[in-house]
PDB file of C-alpha atoms in Angstrom:
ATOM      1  CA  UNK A  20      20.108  17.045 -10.071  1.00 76.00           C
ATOM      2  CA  UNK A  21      19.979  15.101 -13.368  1.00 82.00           C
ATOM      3  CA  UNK A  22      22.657  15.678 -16.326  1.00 90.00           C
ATOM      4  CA  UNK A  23      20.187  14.506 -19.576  1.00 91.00           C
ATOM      5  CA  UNK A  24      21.670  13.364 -22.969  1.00 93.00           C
ATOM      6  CA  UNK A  25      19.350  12.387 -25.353  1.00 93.00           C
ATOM      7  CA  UNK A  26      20.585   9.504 -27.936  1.00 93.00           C
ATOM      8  CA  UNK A  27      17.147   9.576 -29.866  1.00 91.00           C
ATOM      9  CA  UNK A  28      17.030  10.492 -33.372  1.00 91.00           C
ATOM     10  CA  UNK A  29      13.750  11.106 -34.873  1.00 89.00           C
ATOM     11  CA  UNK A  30      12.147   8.943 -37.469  1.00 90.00           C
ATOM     12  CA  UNK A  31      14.425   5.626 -36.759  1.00 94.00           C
ATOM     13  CA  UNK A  32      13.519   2.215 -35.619  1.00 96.00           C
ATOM     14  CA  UNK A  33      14.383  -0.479 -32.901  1.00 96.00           C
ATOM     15  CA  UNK A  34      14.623  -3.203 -35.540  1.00 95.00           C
ATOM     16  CA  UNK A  35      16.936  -3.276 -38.323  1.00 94.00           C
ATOM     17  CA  UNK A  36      15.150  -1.038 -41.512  1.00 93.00           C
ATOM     18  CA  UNK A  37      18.110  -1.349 -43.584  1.00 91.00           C
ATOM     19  CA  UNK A  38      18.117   2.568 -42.846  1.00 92.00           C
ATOM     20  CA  UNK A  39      21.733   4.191 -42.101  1.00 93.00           C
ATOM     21  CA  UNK A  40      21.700   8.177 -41.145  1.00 93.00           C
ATOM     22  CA  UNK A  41      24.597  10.697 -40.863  1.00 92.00           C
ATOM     23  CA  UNK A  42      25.106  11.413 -37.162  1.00 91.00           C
ATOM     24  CA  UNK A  43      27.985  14.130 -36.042  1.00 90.00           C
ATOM     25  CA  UNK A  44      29.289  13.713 -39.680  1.00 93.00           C
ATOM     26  CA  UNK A  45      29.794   9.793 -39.249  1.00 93.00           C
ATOM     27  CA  UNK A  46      27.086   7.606 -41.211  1.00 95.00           C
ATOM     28  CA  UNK A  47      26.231   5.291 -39.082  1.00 94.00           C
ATOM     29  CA  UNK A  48      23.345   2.430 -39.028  1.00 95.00           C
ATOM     30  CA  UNK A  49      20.191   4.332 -37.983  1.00 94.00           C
ATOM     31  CA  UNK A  50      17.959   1.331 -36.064  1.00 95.00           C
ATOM     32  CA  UNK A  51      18.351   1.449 -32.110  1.00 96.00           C
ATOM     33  CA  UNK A  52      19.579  -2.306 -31.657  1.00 96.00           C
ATOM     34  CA  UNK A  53      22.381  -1.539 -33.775  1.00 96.00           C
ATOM     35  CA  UNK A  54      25.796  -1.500 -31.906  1.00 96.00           C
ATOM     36  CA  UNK A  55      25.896   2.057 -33.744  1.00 96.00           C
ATOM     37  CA  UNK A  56      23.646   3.522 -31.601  1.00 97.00           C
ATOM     38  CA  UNK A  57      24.078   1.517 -28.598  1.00 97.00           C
ATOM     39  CA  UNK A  58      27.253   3.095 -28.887  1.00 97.00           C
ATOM     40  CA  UNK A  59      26.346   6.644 -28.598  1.00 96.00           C
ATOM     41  CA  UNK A  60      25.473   6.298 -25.124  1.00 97.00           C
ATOM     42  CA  UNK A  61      27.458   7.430 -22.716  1.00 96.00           C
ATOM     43  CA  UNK A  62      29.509   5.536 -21.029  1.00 95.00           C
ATOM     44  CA  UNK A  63      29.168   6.381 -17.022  1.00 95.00           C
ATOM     45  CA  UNK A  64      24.907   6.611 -17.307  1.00 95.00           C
ATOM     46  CA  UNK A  65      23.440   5.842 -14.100  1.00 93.00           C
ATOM     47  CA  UNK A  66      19.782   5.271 -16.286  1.00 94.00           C
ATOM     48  CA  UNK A  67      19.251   4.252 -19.547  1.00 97.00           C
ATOM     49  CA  UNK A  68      15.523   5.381 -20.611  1.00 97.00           C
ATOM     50  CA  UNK A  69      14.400   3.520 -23.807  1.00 98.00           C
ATOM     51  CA  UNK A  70      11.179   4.967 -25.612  1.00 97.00           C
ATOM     52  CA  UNK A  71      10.601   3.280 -29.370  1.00 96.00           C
ATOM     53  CA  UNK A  72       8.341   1.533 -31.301  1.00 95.00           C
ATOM     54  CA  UNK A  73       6.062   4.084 -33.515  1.00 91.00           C
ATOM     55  CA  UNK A  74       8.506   3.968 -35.908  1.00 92.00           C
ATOM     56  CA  UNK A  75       8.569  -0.034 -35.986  1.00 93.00           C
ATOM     57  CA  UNK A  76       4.915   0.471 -36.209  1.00 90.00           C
ATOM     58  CA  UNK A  77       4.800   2.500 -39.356  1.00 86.00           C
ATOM     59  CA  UNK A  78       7.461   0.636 -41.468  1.00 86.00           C
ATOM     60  CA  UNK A  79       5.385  -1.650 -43.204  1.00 78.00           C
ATOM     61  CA  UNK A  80       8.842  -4.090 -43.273  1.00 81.00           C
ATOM     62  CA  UNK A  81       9.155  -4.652 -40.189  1.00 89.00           C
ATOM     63  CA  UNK A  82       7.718  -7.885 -38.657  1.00 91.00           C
ATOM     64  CA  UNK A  83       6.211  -8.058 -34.797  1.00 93.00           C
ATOM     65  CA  UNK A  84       8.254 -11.256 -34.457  1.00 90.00           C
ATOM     66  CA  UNK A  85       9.264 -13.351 -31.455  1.00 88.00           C
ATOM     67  CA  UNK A  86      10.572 -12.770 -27.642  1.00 86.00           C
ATOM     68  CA  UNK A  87      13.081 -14.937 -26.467  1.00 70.00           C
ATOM     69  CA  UNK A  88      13.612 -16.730 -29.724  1.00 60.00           C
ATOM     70  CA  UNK A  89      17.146 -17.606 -28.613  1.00 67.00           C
ATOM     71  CA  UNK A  90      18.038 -15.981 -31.808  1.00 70.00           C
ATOM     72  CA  UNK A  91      17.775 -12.588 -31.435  1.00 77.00           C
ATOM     73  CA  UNK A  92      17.904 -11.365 -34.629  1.00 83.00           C
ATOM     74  CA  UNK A  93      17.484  -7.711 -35.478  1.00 91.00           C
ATOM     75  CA  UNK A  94      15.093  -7.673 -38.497  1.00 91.00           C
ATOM     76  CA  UNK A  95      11.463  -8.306 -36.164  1.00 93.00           C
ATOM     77  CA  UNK A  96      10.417  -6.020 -33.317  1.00 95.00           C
ATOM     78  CA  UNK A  97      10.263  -8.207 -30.686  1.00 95.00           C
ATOM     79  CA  UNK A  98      13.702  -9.906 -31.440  1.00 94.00           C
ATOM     80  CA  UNK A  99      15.271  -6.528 -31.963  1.00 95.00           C
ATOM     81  CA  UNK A 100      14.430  -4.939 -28.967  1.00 96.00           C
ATOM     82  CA  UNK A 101      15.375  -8.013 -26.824  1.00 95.00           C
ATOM     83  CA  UNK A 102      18.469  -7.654 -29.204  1.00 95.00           C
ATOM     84  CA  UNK A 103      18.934  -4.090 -27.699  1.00 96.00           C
ATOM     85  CA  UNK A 104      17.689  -4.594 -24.252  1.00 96.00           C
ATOM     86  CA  UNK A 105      20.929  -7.696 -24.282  1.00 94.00           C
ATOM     87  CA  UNK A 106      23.284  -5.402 -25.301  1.00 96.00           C
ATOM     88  CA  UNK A 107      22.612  -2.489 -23.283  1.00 97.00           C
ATOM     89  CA  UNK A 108      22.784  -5.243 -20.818  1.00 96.00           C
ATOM     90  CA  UNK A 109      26.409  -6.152 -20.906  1.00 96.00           C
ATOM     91  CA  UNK A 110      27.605  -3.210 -21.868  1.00 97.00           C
ATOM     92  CA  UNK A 111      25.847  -1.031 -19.096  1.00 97.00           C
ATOM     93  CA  UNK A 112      25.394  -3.823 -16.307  1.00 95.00           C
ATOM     94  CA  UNK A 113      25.189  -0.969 -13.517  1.00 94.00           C
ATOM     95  CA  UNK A 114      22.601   1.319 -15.112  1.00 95.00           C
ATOM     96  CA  UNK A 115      18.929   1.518 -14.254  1.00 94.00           C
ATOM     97  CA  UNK A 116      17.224   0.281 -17.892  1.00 96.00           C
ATOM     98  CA  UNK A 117      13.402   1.311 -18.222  1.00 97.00           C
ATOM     99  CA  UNK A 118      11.475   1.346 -20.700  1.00 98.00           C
ATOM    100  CA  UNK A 119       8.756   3.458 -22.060  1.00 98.00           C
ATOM    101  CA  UNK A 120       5.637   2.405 -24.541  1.00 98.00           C
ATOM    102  CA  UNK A 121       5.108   3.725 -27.379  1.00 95.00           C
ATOM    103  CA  UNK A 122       2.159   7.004 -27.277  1.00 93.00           C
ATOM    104  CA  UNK A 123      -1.399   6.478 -28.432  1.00 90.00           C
ATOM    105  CA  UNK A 124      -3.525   8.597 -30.383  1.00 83.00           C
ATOM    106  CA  UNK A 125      -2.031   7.731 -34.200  1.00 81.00           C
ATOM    107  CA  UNK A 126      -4.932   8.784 -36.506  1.00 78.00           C
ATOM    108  CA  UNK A 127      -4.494   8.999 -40.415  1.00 75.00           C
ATOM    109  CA  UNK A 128      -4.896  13.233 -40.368  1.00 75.00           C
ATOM    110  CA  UNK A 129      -3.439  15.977 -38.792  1.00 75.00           C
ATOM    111  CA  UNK A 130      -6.492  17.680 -37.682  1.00 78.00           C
ATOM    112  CA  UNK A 131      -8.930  14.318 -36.933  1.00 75.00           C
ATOM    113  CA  UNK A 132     -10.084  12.628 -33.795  1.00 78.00           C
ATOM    114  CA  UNK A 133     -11.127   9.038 -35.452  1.00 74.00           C
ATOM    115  CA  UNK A 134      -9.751   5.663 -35.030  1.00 67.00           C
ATOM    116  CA  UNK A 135      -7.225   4.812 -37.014  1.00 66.00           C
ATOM    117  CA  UNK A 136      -4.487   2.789 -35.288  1.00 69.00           C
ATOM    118  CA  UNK A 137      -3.882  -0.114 -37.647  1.00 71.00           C
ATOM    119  CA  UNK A 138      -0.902  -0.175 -39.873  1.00 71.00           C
ATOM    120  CA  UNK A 139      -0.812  -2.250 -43.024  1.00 69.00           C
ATOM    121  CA  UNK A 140      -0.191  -5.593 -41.375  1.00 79.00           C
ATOM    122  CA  UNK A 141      -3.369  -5.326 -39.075  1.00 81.00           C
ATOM    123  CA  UNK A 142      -1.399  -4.107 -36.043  1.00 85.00           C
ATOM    124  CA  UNK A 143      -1.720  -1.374 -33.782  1.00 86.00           C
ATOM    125  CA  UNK A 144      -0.019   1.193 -31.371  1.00 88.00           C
ATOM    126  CA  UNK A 145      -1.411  -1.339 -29.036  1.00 91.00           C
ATOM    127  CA  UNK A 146      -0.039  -4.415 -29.997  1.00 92.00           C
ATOM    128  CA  UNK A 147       3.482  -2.826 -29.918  1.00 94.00           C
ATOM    129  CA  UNK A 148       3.031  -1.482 -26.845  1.00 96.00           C
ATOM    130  CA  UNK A 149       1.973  -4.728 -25.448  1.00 96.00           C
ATOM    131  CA  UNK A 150       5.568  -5.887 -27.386  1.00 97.00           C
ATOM    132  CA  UNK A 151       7.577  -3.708 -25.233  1.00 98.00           C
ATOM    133  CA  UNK A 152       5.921  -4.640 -22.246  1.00 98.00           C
ATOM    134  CA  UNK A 153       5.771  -8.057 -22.959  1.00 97.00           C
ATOM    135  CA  UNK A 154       9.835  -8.203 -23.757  1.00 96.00           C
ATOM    136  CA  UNK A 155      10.184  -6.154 -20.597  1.00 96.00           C
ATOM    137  CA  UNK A 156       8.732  -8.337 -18.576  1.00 96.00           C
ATOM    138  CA  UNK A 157      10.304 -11.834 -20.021  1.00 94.00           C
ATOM    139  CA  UNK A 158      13.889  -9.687 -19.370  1.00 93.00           C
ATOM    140  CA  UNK A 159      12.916  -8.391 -15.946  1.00 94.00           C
ATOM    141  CA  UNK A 160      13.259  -4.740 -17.517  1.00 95.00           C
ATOM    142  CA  UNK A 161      11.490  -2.425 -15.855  1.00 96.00           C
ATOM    143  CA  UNK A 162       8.386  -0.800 -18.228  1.00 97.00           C
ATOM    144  CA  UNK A 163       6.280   2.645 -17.962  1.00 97.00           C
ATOM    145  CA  UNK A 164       3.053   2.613 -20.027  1.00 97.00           C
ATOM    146  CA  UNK A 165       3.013   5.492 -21.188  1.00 97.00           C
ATOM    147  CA  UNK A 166       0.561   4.469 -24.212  1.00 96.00           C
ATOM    148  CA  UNK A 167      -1.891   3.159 -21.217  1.00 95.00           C
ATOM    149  CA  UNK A 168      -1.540   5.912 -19.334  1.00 96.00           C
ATOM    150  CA  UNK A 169      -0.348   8.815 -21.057  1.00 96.00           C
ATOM    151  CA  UNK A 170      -4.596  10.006 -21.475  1.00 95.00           C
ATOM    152  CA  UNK A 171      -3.318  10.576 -24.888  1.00 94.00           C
ATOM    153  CA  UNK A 172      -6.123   8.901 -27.510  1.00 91.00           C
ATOM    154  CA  UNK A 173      -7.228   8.459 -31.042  1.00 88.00           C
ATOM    155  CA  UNK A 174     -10.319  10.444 -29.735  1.00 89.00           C
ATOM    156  CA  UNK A 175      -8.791  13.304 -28.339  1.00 92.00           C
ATOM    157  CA  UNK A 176      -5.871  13.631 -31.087  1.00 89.00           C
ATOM    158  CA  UNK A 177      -6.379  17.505 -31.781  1.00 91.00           C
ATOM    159  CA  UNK A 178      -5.587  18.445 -28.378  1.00 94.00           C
ATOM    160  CA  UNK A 179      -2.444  16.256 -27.443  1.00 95.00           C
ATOM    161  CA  UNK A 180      -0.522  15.474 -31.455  1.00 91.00           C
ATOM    162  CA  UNK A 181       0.836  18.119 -33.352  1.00 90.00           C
ATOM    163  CA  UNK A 182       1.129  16.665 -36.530  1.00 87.00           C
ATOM    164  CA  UNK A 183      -0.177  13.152 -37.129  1.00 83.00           C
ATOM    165  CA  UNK A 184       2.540  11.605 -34.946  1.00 85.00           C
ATOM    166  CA  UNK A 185       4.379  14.227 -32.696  1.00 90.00           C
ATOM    167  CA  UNK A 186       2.790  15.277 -29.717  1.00 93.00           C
ATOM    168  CA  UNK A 187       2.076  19.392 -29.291  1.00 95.00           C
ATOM    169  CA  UNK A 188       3.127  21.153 -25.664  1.00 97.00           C
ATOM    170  CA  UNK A 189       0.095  19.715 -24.283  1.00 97.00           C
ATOM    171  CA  UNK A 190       1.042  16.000 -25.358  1.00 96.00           C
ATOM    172  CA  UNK A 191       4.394  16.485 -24.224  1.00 96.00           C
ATOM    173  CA  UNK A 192       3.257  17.119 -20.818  1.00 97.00           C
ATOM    174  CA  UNK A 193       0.856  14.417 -20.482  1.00 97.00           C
ATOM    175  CA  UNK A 194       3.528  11.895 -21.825  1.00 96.00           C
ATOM    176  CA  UNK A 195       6.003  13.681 -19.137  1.00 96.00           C
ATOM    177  CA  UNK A 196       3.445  13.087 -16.342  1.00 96.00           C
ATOM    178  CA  UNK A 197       3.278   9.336 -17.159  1.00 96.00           C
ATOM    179  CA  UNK A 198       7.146   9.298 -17.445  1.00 95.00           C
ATOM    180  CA  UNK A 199       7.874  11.008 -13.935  1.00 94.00           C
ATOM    181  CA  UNK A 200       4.746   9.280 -12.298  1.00 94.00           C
ATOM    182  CA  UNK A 201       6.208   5.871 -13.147  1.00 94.00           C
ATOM    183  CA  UNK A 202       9.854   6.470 -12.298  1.00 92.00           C
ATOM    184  CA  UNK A 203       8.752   7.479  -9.239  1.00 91.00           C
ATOM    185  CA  UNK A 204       8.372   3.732  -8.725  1.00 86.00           C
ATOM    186  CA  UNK A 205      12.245   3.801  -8.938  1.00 78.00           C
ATOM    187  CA  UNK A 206      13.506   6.086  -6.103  1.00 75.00           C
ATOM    188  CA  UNK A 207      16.308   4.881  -3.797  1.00 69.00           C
ATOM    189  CA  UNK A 208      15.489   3.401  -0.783  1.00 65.00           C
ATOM    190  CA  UNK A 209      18.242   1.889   1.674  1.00 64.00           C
ATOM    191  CA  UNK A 210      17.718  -0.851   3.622  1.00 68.00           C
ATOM    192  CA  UNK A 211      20.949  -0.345   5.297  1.00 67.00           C
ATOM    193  CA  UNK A 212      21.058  -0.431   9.137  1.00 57.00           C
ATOM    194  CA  UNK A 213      16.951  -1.125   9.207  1.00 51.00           C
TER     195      UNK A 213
END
């Protein structure tokens, strides 16, 4: 009973990559704390669902940074996603935010099942899942772990990822399952007249 609109665009990052894209014939900066994209959400959403990080992950730029800094710069993961978590925020202080981990199973081929999750600053999949969750958590945002519990792995790659990234039918299902498993959490319940 759900309208969708999906506001991702594929390849971009939560922090600030410097990175500006044409969208609807407008360029407009391409990272997801950017007012730019905060803005393309619309404005009467009842839930916001954000799902980022691989992106942050392979941009060798882009630092893990802190939480909370008070700062809240956009140029380090951590800071930039608090950065967009704050100003989805205030601009959407009725909506139901949640967030979503990024997937597992990032290998270095196409067609391999190894283990291969660490980027070129020594980081994992892992460690920015644990990012999201831990920012989630110090904002009271509500987080689905969908890299925990997705089933999706480095070891069984070929039968969930498409491509060395993008999940196949398969994937998307699993990664659906996690999704609708952990809103589930969310339904409505009234405590009115109990």
């Amino acid at each position: 009973g759900c309208t969708m609109e999906n506001c991702g665009i594929g390849g971009t990052t939560v922090a600030n990559n410097g990175n500006q894209i044409t969208y609807n014939g407008e360029v407009i900066d391409g990272w997801m704390c950017s007012d730019d994209r905060i803005n393309l959400i619309p404005a009467d959403s009842d839930m916001i669902i954000l799902f980022g990080g691989a992106n942050d992950w392979g941009t060798s730029s882009i630092e893990m940074g802190e939480v909370g800094d008070g700062k809240l710069i956009d140029t380090t993961f951590k800071a930039a996603y608090s950065l967009m978590i704050k100003k989805i925020v205030n601009k959407f202080p009725n909506a139901r935010i949640v967030a979503l981990t990024p997937i597992n199973g990032r290998t270095s081929a196409a067609n391999a099942n190894e283990d291969m999750q660490f980027n070129v600053r020594n980081l994992s999949l892992f460690d920015f899942a644990n990012a999201v969750k831990e920012v989630c958590m110090y904002f009271g945002i509500p987080c689905i772990d969908v890299h925990g519990e997705s089933g999706i792995n480095t070891f069984n790659h070929t039968t969930y990822i498409a491509d060395i990234v993008h999940p196949n039918e398969a994937g998307g299902e699993k990664i659906a399952n996690a999704i609708i498993n952990g809103l589930k959490r969310f339904e409505p319940i009234d405590f009115k007249g109990v």
